[in-house]
MMTF fields as JSON, N, C-alpha, C and O atoms, coordinates in Angstrom:
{
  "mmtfVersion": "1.0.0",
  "mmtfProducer": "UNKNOWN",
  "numBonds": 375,
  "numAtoms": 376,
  "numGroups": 94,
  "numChains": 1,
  "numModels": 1,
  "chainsPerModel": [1],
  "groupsPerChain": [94],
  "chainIdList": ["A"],
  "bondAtomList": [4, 2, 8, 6, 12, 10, 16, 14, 20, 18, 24, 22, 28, 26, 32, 30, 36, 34, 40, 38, 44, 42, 48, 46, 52, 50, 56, 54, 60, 58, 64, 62, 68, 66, 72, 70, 76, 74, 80, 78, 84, 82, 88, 86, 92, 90, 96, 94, 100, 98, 104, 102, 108, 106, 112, 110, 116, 114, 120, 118, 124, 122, 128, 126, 132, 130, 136, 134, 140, 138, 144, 142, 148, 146, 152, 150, 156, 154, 160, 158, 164, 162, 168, 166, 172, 170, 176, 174, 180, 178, 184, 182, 188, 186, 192, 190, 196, 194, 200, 198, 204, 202, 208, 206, 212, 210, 216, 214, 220, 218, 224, 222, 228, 226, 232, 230, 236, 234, 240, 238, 244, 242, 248, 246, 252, 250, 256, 254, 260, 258, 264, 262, 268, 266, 272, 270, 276, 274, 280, 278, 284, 282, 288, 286, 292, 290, 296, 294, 300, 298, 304, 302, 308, 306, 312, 310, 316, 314, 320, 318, 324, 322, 328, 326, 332, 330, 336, 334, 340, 338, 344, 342, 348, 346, 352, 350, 356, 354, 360, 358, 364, 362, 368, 366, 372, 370],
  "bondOrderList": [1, 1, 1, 1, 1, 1, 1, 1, 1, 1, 1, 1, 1, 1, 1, 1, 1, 1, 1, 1, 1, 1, 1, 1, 1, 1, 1, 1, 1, 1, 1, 1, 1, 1, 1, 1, 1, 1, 1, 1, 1, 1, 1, 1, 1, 1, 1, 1, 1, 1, 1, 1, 1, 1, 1, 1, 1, 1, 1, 1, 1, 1, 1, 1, 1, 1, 1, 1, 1, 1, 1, 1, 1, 1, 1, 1, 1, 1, 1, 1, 1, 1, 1, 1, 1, 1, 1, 1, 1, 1, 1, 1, 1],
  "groupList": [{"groupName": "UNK", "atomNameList": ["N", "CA", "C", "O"], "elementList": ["N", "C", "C", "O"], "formalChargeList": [0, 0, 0, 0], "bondAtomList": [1, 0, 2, 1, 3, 2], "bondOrderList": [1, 1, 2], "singleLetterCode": "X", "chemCompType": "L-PEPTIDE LINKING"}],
  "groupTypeList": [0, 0, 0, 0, 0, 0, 0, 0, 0, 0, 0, 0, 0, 0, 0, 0, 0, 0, 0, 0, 0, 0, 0, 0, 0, 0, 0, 0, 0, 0, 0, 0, 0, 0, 0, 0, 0, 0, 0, 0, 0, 0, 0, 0, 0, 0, 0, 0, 0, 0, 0, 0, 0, 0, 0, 0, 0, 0, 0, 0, 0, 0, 0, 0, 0, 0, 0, 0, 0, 0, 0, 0, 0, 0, 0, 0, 0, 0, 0, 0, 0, 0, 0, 0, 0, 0, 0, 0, 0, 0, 0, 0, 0, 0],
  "groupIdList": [1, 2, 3, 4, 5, 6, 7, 8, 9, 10, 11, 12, 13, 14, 15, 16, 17, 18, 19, 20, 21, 22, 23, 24, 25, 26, 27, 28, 29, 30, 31, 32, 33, 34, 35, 36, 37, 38, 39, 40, 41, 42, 43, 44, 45, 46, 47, 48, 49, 50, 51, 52, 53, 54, 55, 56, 57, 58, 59, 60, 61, 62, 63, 64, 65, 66, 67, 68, 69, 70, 71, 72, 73, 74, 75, 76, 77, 78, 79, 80, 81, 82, 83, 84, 85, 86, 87, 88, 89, 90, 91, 92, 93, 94],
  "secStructList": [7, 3, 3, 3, 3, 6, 6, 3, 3, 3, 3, 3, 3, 3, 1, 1, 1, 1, 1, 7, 3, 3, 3, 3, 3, 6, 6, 3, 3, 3, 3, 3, 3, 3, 3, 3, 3, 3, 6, 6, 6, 3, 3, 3, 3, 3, 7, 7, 5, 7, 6, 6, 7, 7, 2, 2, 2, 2, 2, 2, 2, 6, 6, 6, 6, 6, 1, 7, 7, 6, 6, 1, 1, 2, 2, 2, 2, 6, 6, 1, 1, 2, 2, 2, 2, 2, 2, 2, 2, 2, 2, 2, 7, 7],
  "xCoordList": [159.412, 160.36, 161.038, 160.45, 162.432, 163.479, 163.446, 163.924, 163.058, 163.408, 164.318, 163.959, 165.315, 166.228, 165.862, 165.734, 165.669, 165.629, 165.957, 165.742, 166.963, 167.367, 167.784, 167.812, 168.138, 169.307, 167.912, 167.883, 166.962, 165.583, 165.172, 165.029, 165.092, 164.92, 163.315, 162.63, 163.181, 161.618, 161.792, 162.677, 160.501, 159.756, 158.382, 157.521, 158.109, 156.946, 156.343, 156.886, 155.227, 154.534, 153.253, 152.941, 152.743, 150.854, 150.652, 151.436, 149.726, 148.901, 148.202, 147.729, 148.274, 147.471, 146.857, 147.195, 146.088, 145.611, 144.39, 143.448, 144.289, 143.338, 143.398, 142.632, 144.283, 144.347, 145.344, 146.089, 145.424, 145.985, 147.535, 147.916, 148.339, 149.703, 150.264, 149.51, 151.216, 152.174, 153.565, 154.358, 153.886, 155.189, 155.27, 154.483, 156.87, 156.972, 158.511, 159.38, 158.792, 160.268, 160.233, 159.291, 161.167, 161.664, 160.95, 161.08, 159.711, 158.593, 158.009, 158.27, 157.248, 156.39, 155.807, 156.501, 154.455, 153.614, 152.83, 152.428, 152.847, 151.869, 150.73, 151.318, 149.216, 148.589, 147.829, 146.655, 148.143, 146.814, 145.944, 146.335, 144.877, 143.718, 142.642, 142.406, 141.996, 141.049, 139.905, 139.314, 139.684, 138.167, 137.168, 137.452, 135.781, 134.819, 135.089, 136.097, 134.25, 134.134, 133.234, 132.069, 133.955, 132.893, 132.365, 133.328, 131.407, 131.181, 131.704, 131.496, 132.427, 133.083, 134.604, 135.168, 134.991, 136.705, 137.144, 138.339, 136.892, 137.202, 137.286, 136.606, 137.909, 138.4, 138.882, 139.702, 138.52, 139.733, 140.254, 139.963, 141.247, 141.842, 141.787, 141.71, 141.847, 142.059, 143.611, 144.423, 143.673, 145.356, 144.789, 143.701, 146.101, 145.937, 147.783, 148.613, 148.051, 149.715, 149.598, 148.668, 151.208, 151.48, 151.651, 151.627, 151.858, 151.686, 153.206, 153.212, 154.499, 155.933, 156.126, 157.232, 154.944, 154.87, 154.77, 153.944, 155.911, 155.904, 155.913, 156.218, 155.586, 155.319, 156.045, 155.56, 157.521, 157.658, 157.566, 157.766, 157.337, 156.374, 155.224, 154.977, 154.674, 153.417, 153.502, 153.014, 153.899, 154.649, 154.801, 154.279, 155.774, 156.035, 155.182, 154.942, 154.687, 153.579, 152.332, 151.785, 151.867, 150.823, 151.68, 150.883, 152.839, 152.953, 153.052, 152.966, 153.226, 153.438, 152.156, 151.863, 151.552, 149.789, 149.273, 148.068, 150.252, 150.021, 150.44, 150.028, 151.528, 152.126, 151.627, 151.192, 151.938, 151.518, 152.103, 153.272, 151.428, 152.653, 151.734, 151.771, 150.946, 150.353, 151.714, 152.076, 152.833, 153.574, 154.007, 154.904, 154.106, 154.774, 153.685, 153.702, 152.922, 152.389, 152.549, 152.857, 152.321, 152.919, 151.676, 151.975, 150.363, 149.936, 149.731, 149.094, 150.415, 150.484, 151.772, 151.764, 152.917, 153.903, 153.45, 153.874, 152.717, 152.443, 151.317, 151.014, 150.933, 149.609, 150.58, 150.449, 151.251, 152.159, 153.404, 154.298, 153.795, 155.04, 155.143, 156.112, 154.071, 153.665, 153.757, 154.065, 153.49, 153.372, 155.227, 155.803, 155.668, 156.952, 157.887, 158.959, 157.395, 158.202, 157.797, 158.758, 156.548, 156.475, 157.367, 158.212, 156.813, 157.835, 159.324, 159.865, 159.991, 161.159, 161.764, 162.985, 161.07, 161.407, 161.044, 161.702, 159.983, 159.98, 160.652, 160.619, 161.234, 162.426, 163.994, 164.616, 164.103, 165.113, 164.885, 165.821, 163.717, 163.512, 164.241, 164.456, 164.539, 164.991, 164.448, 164.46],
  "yCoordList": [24.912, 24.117, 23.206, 22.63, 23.143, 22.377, 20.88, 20.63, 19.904, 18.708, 17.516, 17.262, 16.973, 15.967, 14.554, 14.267, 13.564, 12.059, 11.958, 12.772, 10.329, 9.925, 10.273, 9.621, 11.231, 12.12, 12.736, 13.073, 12.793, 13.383, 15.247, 15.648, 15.853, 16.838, 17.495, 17.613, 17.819, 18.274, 19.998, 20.718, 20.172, 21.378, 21.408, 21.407, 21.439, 21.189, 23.01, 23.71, 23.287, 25.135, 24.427, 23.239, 25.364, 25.831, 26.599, 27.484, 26.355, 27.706, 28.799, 29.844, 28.139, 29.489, 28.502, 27.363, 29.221, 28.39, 27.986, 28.75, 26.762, 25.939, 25.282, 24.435, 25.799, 25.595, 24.301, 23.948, 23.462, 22.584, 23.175, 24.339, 21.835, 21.97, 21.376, 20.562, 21.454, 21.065, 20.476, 21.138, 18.748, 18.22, 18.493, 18.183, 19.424, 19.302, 19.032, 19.697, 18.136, 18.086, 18.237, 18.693, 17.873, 17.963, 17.151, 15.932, 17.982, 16.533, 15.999, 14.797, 16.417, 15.96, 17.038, 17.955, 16.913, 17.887, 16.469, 15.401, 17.031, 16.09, 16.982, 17.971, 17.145, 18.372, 17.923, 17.676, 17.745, 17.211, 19.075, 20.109, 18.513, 19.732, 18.963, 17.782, 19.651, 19.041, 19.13, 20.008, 17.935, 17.319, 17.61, 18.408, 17.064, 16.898, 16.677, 16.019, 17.178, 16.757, 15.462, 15.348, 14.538, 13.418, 13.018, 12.647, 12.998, 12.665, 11.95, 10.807, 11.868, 11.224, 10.696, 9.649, 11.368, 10.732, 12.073, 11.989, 13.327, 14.671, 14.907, 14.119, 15.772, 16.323, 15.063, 14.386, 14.628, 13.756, 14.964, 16.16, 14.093, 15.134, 14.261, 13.041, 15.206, 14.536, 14.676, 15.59, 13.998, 14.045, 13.895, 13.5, 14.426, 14.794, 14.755, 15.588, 13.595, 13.483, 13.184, 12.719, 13.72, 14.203, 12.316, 11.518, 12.078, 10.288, 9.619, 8.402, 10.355, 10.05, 9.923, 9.549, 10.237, 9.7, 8.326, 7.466, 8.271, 6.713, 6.87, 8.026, 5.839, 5.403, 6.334, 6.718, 6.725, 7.584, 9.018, 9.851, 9.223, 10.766, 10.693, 11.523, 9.758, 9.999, 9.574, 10.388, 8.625, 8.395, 9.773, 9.872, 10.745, 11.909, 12.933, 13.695, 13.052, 13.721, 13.484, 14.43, 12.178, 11.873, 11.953, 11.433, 12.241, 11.842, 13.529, 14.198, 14.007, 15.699, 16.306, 17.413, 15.561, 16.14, 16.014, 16.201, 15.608, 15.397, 16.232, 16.482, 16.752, 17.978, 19.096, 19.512, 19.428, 21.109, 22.051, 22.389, 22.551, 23.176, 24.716, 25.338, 25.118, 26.563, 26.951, 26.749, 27.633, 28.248, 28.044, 28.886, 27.56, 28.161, 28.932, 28.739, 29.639, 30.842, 32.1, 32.144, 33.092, 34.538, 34.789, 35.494, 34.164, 34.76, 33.924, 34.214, 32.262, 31.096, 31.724, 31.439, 32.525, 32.627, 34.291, 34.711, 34.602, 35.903, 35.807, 36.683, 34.599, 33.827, 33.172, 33.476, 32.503, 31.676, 32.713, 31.891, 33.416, 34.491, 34.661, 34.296, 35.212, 35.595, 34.352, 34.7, 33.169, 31.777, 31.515, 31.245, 31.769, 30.965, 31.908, 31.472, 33.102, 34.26, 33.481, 32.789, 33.23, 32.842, 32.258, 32.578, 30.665, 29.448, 29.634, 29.17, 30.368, 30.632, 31.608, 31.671, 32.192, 32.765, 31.805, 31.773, 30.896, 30.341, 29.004, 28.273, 28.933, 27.958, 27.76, 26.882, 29.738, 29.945, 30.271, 30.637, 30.236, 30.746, 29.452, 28.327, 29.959, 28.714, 28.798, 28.101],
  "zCoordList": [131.232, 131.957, 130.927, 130.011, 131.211, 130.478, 130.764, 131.87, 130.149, 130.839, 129.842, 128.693, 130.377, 129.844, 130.232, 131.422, 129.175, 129.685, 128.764, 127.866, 128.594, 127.622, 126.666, 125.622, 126.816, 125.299, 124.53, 123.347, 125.315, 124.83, 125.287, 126.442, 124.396, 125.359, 124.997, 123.982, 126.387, 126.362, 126.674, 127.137, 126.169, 126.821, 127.119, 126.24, 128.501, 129.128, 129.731, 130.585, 129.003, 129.195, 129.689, 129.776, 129.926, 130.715, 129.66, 129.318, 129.145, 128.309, 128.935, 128.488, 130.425, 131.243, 132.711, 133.033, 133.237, 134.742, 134.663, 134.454, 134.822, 134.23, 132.591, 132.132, 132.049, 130.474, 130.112, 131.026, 128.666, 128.788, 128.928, 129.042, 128.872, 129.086, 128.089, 127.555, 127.66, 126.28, 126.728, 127.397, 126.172, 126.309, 124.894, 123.999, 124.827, 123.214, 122.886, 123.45, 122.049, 121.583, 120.013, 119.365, 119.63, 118.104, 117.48, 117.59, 116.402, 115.697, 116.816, 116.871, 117.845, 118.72, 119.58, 120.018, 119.832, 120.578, 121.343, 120.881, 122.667, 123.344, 123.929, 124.366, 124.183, 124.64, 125.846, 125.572, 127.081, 127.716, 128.623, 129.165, 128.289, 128.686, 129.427, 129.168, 130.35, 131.311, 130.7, 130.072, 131.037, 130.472, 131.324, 132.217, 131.28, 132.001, 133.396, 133.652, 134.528, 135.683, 135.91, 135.531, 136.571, 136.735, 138.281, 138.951, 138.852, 139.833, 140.703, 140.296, 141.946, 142.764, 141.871, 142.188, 141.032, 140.558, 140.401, 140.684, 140.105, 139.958, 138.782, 138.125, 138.087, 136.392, 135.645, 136.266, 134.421, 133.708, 132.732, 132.724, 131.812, 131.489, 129.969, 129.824, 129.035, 127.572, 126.84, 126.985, 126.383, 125.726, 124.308, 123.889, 123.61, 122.135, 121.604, 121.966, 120.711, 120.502, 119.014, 118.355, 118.579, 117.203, 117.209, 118.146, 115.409, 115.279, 115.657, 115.839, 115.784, 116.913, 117.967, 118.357, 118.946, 120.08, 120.535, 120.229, 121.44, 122.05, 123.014, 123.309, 124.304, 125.389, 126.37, 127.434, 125.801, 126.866, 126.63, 127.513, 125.73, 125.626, 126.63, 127.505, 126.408, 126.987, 128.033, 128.817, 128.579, 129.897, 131.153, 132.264, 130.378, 130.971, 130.818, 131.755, 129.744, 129.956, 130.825, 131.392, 130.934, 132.187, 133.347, 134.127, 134.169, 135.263, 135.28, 136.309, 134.086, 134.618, 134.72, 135.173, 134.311, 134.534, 135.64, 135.81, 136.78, 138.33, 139.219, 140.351, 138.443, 139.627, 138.964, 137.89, 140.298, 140.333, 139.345, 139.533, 138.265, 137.361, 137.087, 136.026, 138.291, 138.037, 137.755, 136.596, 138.812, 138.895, 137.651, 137.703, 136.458, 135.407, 134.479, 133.263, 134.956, 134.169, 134.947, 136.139, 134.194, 134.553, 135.871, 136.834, 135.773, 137.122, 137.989, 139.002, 137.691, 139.055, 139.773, 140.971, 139.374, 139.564, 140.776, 141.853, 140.073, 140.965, 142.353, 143.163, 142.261, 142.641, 144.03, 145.215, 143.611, 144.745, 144.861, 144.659, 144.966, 144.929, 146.699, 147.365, 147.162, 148.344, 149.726, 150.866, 149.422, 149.858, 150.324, 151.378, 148.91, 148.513, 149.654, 150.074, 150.045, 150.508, 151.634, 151.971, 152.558, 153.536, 154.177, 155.013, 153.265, 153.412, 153.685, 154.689, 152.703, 152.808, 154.089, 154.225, 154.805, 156.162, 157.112, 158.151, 156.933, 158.012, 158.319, 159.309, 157.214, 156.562, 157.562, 158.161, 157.125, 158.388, 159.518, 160.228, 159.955, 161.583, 162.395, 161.944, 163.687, 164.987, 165.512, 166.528]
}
């Protein structure tokens, strides 16, 4: 996924389902990957950033570590394909 802020441009991938995810621009990699399960708070997640990262790198990268971003791998996309078809008919029903 393509993303624009501030005359900044990103590229935000999945390495796979369940696997970490990558904010990356020009001279910057941000990596967050799921950490340990902890009792009663769920998964944390660990982050790992190149030494040009500032606040709003990482900024966007933690708030993207919240949504749903299966669908950008080749089998979240084939995984939810079927769902999305649903939705979308019952979208137009009256």
């Amino acid at each position: 996924m393509r993303i624009a802020y501030e005359g900044r441009e990103y590229v935000y991938s999945a390495e796979g389902l369940g696997k970490a995810k990558v904010l990356e621009r020009e001279g910057l990699r941000v990596t967050m990957e799921p950490g340990q399960y902890i009792p009663q708070a769920g998964t944390a997640s660990t982050g790992t950033a190149t030494d040009s990262a500032d606040a709003v790198d990482l900024a966007i990268a933690i708030v993207l570590e919240e949504v749903d971003t299966d669908v950008l791998t080749l089998g979240g996309a084939a995984l939810s394909s079927p769902f999305a078809l649903m939705q979308h008919f019952s979208d137009r029903a009256e």
